[in-house]
Coordinates of C-alpha atoms in Angstrom, one line a residue:
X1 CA 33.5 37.9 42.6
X2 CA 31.3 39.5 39.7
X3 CA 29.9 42.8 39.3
X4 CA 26.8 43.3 38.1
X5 CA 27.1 45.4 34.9
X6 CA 24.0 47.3 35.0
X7 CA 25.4 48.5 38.6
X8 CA 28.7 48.8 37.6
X9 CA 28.1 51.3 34.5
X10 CA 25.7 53.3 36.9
X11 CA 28.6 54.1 39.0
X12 CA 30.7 55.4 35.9
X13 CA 31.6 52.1 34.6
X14 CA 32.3 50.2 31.3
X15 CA 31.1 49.0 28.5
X16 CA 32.0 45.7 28.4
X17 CA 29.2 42.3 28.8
X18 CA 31.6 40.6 31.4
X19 CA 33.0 42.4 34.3
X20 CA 34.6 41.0 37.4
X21 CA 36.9 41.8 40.2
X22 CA 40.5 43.3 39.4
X23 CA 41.4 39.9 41.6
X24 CA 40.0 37.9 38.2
X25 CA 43.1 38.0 36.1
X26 CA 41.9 36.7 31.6
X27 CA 44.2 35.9 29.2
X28 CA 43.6 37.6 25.9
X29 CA 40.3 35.7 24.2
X30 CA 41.4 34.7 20.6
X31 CA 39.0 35.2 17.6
X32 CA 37.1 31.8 17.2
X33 CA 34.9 30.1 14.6
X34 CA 31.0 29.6 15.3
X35 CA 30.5 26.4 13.8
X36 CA 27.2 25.7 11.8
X37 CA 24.8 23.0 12.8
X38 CA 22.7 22.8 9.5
X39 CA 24.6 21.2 6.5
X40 CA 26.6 23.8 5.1
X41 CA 25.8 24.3 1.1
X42 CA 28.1 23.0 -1.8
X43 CA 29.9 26.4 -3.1
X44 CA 29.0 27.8 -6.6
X45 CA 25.5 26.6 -7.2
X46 CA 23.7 29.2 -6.4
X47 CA 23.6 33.0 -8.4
X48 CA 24.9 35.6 -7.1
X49 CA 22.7 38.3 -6.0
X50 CA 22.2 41.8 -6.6
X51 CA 20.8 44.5 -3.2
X52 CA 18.4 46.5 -5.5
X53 CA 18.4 50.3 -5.6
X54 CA 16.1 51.7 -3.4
X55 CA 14.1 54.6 -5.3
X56 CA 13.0 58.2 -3.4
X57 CA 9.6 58.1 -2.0
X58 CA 9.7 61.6 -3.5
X59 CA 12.0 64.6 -4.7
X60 CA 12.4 67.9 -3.9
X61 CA 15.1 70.5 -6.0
X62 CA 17.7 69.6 -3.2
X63 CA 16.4 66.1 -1.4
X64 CA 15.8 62.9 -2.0
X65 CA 13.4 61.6 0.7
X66 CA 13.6 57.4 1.1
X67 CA 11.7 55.2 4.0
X68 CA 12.4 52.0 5.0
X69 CA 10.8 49.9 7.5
X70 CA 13.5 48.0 9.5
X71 CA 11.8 44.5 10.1
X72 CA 12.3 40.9 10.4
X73 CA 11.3 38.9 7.7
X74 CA 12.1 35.3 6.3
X75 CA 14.4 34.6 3.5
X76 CA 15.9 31.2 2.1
X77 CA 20.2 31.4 2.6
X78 CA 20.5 28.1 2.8
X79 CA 19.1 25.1 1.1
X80 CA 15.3 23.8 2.3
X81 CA 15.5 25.6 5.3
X82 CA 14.2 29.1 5.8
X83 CA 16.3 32.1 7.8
X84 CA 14.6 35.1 10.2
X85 CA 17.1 38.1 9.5
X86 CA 16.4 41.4 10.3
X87 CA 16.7 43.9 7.5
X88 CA 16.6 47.4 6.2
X89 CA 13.1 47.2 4.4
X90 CA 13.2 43.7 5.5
X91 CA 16.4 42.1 2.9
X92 CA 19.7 41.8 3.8
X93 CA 21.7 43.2 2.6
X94 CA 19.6 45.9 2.7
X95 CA 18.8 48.1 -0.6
X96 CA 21.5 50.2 -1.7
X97 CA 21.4 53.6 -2.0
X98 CA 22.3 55.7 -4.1
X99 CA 23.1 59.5 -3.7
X100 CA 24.8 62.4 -5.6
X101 CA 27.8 64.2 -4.0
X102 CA 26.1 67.8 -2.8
X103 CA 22.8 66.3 -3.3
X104 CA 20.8 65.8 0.6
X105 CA 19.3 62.4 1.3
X106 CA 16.7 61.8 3.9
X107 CA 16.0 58.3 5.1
X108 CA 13.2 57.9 7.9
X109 CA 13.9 54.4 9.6
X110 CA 10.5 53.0 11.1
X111 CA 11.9 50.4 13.6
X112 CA 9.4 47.6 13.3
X113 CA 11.6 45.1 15.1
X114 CA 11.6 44.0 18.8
X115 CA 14.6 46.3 19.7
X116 CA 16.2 49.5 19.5
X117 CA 18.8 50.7 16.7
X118 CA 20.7 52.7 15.2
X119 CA 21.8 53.6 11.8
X120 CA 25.2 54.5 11.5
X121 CA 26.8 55.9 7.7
X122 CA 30.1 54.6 7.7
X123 CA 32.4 56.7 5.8
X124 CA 30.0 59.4 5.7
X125 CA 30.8 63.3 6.6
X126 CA 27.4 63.3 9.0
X127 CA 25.9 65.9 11.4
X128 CA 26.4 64.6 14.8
X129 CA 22.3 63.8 14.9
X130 CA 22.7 62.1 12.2
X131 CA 25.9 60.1 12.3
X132 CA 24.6 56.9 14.8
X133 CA 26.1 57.9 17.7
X134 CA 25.5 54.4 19.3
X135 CA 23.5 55.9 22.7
X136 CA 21.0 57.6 19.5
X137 CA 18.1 54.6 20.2
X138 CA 15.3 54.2 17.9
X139 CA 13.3 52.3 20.0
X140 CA 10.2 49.6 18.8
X141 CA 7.2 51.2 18.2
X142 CA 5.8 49.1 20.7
X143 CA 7.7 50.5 23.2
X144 CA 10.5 48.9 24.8
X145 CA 12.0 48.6 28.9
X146 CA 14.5 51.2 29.7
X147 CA 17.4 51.1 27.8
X148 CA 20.8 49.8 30.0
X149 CA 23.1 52.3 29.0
X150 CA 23.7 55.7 30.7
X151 CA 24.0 58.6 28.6
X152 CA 21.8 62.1 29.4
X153 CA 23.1 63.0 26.3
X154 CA 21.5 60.5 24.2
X155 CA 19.0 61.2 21.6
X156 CA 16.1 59.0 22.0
X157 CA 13.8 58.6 19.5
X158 CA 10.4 56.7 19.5
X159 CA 9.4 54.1 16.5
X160 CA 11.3 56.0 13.7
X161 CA 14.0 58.9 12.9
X162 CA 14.7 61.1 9.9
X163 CA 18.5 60.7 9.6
X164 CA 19.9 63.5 7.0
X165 CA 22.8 62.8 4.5
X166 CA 24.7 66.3 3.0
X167 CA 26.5 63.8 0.8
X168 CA 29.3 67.1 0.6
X169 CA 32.1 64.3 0.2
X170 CA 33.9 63.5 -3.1
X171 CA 32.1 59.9 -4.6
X172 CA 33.0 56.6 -3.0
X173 CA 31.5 53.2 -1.6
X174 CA 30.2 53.7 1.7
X175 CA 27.7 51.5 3.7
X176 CA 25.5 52.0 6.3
X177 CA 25.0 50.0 9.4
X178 CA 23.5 49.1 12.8
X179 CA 25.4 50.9 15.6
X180 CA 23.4 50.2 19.1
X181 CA 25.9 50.3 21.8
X182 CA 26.6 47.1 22.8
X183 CA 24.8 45.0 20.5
X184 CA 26.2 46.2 17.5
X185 CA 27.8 43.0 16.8
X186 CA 24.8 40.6 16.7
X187 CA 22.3 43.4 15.3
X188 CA 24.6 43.2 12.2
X189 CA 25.0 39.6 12.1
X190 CA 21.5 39.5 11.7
X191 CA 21.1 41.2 8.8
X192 CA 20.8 45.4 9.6
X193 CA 23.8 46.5 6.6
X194 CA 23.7 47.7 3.0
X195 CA 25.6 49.9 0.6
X196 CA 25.8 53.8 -0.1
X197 CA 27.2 54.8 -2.8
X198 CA 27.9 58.4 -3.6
X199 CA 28.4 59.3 -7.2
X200 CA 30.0 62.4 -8.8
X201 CA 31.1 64.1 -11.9
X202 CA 35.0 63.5 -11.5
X203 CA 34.0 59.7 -11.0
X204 CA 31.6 59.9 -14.2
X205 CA 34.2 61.2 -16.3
X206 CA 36.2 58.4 -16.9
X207 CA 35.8 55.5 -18.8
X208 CA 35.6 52.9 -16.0
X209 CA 33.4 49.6 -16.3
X210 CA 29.8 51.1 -15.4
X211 CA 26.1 49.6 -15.7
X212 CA 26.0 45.8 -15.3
X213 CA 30.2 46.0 -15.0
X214 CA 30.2 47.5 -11.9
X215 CA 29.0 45.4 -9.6
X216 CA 28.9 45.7 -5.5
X217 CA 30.5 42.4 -3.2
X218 CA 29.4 42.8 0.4
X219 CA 31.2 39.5 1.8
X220 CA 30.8 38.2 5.4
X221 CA 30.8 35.2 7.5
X222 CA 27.8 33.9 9.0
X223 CA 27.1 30.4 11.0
X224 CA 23.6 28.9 11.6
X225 CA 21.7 26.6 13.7
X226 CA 20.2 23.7 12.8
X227 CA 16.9 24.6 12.0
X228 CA 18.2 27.3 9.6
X229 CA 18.4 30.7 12.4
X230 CA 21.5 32.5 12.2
X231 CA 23.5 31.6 15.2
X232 CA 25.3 33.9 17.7
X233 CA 26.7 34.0 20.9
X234 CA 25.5 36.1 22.2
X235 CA 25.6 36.5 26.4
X236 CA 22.4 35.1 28.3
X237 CA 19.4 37.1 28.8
X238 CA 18.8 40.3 27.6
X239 CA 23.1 41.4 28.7
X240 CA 24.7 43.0 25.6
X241 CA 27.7 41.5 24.4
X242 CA 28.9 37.8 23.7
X243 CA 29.8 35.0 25.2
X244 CA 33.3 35.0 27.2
X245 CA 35.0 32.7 25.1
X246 CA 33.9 34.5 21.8
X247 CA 35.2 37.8 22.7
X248 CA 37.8 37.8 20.7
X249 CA 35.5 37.7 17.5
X250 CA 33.0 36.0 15.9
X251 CA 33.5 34.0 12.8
X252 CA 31.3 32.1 11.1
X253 CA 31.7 28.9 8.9
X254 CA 29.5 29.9 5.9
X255 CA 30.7 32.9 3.5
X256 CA 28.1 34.7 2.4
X257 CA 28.4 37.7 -0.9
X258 CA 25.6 39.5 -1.3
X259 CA 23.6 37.2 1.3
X260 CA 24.2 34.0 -0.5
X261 CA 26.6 31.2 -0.2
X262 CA 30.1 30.9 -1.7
X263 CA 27.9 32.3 -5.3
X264 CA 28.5 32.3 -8.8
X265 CA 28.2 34.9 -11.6
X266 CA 28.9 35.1 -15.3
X267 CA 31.4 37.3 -16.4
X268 CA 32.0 38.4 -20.4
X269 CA 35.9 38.3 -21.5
X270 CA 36.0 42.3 -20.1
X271 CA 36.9 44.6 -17.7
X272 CA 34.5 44.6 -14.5
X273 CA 34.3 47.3 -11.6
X274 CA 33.7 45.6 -8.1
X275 CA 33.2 47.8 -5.2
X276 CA 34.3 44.9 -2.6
X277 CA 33.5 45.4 1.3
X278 CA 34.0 43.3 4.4
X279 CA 31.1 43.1 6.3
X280 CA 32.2 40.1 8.2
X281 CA 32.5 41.1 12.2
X282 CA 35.6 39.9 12.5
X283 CA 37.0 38.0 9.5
X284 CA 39.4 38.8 7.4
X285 CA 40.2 38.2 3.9
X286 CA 43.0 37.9 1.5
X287 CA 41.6 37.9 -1.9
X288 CA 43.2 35.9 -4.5
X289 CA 42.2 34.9 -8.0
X290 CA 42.4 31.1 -8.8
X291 CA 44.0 30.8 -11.4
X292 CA 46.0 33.8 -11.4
X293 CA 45.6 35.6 -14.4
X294 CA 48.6 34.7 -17.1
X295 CA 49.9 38.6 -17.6
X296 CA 49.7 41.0 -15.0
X297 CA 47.7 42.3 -11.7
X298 CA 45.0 40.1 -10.3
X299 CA 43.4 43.4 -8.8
X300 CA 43.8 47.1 -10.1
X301 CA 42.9 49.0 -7.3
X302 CA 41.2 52.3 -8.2
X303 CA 39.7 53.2 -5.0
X304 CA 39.5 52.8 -1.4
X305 CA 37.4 53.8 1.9
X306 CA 37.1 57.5 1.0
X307 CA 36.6 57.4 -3.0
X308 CA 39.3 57.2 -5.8
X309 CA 42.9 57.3 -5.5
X310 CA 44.7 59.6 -7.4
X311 CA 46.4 56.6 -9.5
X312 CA 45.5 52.8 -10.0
X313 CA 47.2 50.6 -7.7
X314 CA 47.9 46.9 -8.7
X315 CA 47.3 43.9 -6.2
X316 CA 48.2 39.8 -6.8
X317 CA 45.9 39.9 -3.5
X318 CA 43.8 41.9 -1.2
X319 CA 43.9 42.0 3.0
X320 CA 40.6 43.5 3.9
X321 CA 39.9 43.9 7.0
X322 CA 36.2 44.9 8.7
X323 CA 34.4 47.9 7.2
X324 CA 37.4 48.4 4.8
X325 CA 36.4 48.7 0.6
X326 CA 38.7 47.8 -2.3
X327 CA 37.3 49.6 -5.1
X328 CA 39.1 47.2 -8.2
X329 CA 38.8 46.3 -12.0
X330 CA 39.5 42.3 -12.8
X331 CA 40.1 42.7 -16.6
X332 CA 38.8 38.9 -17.5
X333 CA 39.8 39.2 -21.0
X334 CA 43.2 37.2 -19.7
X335 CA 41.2 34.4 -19.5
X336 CA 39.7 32.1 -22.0
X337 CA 36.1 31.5 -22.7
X338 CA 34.7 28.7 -20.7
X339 CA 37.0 29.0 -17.8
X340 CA 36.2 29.5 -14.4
X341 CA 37.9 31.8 -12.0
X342 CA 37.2 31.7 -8.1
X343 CA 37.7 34.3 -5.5
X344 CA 39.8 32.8 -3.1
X345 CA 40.9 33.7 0.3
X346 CA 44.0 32.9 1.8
X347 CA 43.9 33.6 4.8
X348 CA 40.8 31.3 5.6
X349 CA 41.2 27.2 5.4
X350 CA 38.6 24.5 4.3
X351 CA 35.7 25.9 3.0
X352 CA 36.5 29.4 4.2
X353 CA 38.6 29.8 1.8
X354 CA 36.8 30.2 -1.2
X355 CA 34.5 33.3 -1.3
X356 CA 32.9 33.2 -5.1
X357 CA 33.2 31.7 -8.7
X358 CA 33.3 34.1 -12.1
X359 CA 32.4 32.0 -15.0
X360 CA 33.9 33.8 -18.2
X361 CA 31.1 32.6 -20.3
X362 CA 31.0 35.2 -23.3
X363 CA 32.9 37.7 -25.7
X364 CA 32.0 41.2 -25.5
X365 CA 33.6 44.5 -26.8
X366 CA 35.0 46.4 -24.0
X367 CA 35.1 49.8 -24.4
X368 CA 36.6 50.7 -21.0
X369 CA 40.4 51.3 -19.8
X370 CA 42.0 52.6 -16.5
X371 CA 43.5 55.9 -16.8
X372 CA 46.9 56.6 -15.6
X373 CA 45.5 59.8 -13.7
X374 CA 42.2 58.7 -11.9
X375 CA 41.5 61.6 -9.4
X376 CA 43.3 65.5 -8.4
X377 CA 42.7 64.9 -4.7
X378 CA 43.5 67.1 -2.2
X379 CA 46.3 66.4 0.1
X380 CA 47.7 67.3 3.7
X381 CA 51.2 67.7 5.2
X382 CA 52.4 66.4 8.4
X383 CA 53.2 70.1 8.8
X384 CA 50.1 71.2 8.9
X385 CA 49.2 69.3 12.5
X386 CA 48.6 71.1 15.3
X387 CA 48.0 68.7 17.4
X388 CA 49.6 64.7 17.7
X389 CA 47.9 62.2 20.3
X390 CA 48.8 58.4 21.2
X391 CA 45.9 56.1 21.3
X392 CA 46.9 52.4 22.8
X393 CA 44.2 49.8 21.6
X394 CA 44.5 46.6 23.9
X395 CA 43.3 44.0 26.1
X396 CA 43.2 44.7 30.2
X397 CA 43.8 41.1 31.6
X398 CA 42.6 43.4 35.5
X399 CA 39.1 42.8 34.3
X400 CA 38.6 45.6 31.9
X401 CA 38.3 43.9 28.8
X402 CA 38.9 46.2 25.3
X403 CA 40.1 49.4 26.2
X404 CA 41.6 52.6 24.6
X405 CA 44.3 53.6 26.7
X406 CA 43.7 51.2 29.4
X407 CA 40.1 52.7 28.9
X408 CA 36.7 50.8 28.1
X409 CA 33.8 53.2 26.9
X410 CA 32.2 55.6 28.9
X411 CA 29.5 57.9 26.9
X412 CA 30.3 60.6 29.6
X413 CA 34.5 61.2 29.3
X414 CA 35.3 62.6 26.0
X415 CA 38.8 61.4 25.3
X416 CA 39.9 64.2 22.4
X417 CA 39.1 67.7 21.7
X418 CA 40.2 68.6 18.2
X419 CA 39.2 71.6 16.6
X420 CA 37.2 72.0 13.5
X421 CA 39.3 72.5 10.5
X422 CA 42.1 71.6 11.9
X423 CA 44.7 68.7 11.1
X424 CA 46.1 66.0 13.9
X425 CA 48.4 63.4 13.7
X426 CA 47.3 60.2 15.6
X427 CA 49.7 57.7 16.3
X428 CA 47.9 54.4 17.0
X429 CA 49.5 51.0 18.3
X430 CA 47.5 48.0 18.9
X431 CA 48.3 44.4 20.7
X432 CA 45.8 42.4 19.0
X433 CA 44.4 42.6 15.7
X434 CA 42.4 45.8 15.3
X435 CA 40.8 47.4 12.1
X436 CA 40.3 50.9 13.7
X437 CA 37.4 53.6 12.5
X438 CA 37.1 56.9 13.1
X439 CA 33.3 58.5 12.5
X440 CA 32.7 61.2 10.6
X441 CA 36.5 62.0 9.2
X442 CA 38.6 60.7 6.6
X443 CA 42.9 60.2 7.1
X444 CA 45.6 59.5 5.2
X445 CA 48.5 57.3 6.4
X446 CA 52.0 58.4 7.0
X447 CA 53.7 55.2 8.4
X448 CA 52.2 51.8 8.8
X449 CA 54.3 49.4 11.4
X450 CA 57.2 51.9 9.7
X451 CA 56.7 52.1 6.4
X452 CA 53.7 52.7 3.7
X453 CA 52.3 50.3 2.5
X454 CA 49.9 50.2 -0.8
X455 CA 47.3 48.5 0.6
X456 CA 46.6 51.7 2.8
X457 CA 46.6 54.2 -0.3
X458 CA 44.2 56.7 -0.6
X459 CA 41.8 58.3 1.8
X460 CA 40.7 56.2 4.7
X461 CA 38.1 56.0 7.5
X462 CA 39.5 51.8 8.4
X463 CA 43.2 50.8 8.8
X464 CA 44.1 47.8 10.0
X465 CA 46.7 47.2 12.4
X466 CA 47.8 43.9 13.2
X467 CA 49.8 42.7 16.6
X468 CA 52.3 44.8 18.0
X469 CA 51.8 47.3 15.0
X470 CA 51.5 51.0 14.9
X471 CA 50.4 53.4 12.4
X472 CA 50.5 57.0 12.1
X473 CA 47.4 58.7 10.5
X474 CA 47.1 62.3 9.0
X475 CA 43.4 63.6 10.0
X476 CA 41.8 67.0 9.1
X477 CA 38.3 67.8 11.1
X478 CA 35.8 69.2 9.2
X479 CA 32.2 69.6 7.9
X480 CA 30.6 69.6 11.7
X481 CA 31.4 70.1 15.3
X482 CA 29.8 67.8 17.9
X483 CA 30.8 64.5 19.2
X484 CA 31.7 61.2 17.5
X485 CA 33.4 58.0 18.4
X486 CA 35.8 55.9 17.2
X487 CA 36.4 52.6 17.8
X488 CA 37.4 49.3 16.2
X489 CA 35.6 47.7 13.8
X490 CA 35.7 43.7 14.9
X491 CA 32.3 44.4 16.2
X492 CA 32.9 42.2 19.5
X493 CA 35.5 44.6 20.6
X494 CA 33.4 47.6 19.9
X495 CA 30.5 46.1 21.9
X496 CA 32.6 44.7 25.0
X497 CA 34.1 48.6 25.4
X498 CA 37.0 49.3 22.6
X499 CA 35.4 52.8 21.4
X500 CA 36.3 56.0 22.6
X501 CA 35.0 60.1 22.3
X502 CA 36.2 62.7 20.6
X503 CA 34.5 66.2 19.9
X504 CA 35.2 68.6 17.1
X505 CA 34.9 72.3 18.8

């Protein structure tokens, strides 16, 4: 028998878009491919693109003030045939911003689309009002029906919101994104993501490839119907979530960078900088180079989620998971003029995996190099936890869904208390794969499935965990009490109920 979900969450429920009877008993649901029904594009022919900057609408000595109306509009993706998206000031991705570290940003959001968001900073230190807590609705100017969820708490906002940035965070690759509970998944999928990038002096210092050598890669998966529209599956009617059998995640059969297909650039003989982010909802990559270079690392890593590590890190390939960055340098000068080199992932097949093409088409000097030393950062001790807790991310086969704990979301149980200032040690374990984000924190991990590994260096806000893993994860709580969520970041599982509470007191 099923319950309705409207009903169900009224009574205390979940947050999940299928709910039936602990007598209905589901095997896991796998992560599957969307497939396309317009011809898919032949990779490499078109340029890759650039978001642009978005400039201040004005200045003050402390504030940069930006606006963007969050609209549909029409773009070309694919060949001959147009695409609706919705986008932050109608592009996707949506223009990058760019902010100082102590200096405020202010971006008023005018929602000019036909349903409610929210704008969540991921990986930024946020005021609770400001961080996206998904309940936080900016409905339609229009007006729009009474949202679904329950949450007195929420903070509802009519037509358009002022959220404020602090930017007091050391400089790193961050992005912002649409966080409406439950519908988080196809919101993003239709375009509502771009990049924030906080700059600093420590960053500024060194001679890294900068100007038109650093260049941002926002890579995801999309699929789309025949008459161009991006295609989802999302449930019937106005429910939130997906269909049943895509509830494992959504892939998509097209691989976007930047919003176009499988693109091309050309590279000089040099080092480059690319701040590289999976914005896919449930994909992930493994980054390769094709052909490897002749001498040494395909990838020098020199930062990650939460800004730069304290040392490069060297890479023959990169596993990214959702909302994870890989800050790297690709030094083309190991290949010859004239030769192309694709970005290649190996962890997709067919046409999935091949993400991009650098075309080394000209000799420059480089002036750059990689420092041995990149960054003093500050570090904690397992010692210094007060506090450890076990959080269990995995499937209820009773019905459920997602769940924390055996838990789906509930807006009104707060699941952790941790205390501002203070450090934790959370000890996470997963059944599926998982990349798990916390809001408004940064962590450091002690032990992944037993053991560091490189791929997790630095400061983090995403770690991945894979089936039957666990990780243990160093957090310290501060800049703001209030609460927050976290949650994993395959946005299907977030949406059908895999997010939990905590509040900093």
């Amino acid at each position: 028998m099923n319950i309705d979900r409207r009903r169900f969450l009224a009574l205390g429920g979940l947050s999940a878009a299928w709910i039936s009877a602990p007598a209905c008993i589901r095997p896991r649901p796998e992560m599957r491919v969307l497939p396309s029904l317009a011809p898919i594009p032949e990779p490499f022919t078109v340029v890759l693109p650039i978001p642009p900057v978005a400039r201040p609408v004005r200045t003050d000595p402390i504030t940069d003030f930006y606006e963007m109306d969050v609209r549909a509009a029409s773009v070309r993706i694919l060949p001959a045939l147009d695409t609706v998206i919705w986008g932050y000031g109608g592009i996707f991705p949506g223009p990058t911003i760019e902010a100082r570290k102590g200096r405020r940003v202010s971006v008023l959001l005018r929602n000019r689309l036909p349903a409610p968001i929210v704008s969540h900073l991921h990986g930024g230190r946020t005021a609770p009002e400001s961080d996206g807590y998904p309940t936080d609705l900016v409905l339609p100017a229009g007006g729009y029906p009474k949202p679904h969820m329950h949450d007195p708490l929420a903070r509802i906002a009519a037509g358009q919101r002022e959220y404020i940035y602090e930017n007091d965070q050391r400089g790193a690759t961050l992005w912002y994104h649409d966080h409406r509970m439950d519908f988080t998944g196809a919101q993003v999928w239709r375009g509502l993501a771009g990049f924030y990038l906080i700059r600093d002096e420590e960053e500024e210092r060194l001679p890294l490839p900068r100007g038109d050598r650093e260049i941002p890669l926002m890579i995801c998966d999309r699929s789309f119907d025949a008459d161009g529209s991006l295609r989802y599956p999302a449930a019937r009617g106005d429910e939130p979530g997906v269909l049943s059998e895509y509830s494992g995640g959504v892939m998509g059969d097209v691989i976007l960078v930047n919003g176009a297909p499988w693109p091309r650039v050309e590279v000089a003989n040099v080092r480059y900088r690319f701040r590289i982010l999976n914005a896919s909802n449930a994909r992930r990559y493994e980054l390769a180079l094709d052909p490897m270079p002749p001498h040494g690392a395909a990838f020098v890593q020199i930062g990650s989620d939460g800004g730069l590590l304290a040392a490069p890190v060297t890479h023959r390939s990169i596993r990214i998971a959702p909302a994870e960055r890989f800050d790297v340098i690709i030094d083309f000068s190991q290949f010859r003029t004239g030769t192309s080199v694709k970005l290649v992932n190996r962890a997709g097949v067919g046409r999935a995996g091949e993400v991009m093409r650098f075309d080394v088409a000209r000799t420059e000097r480089d002036d750059s190099t990689i420092p041995g030393r990149l960054s003093e950062i500050s570090m904690l001790y397992s010692p210094q936890a007060v506090v450890t807790r076990e959080f269990d991310f995995g499937y209820q086969r009773l019905g459920c869904g997602w769940t924390i704990n055996g838990k789906a979301f509930d807006p009104a149980r707060m699941d952790a208390r941790p205390l501002l200032n203070a450090a934790e040690i959370w000890r996470l374990k997963t059944d599926f794969n998982h990349p798990l984000h916390l809001h408004l924190t940064h962590f450091l991990v002690l032990s992944h499935s037993g053991r560091p590994t490189p791929r997790d260096s630095g400061w983090k806000d995403t770690i991945d965990l894979g089936p039957g893993q666990a990780a243990s994860i160093l957090v310290k709580f501060a800049g703001y009490r209030g609460r927050y969520v976290f949650h994993c970041h395959n946005l299907e599982h977030e949406d059908m109920g895999m997010m939990a509470n905590f509040e900093v007191v």
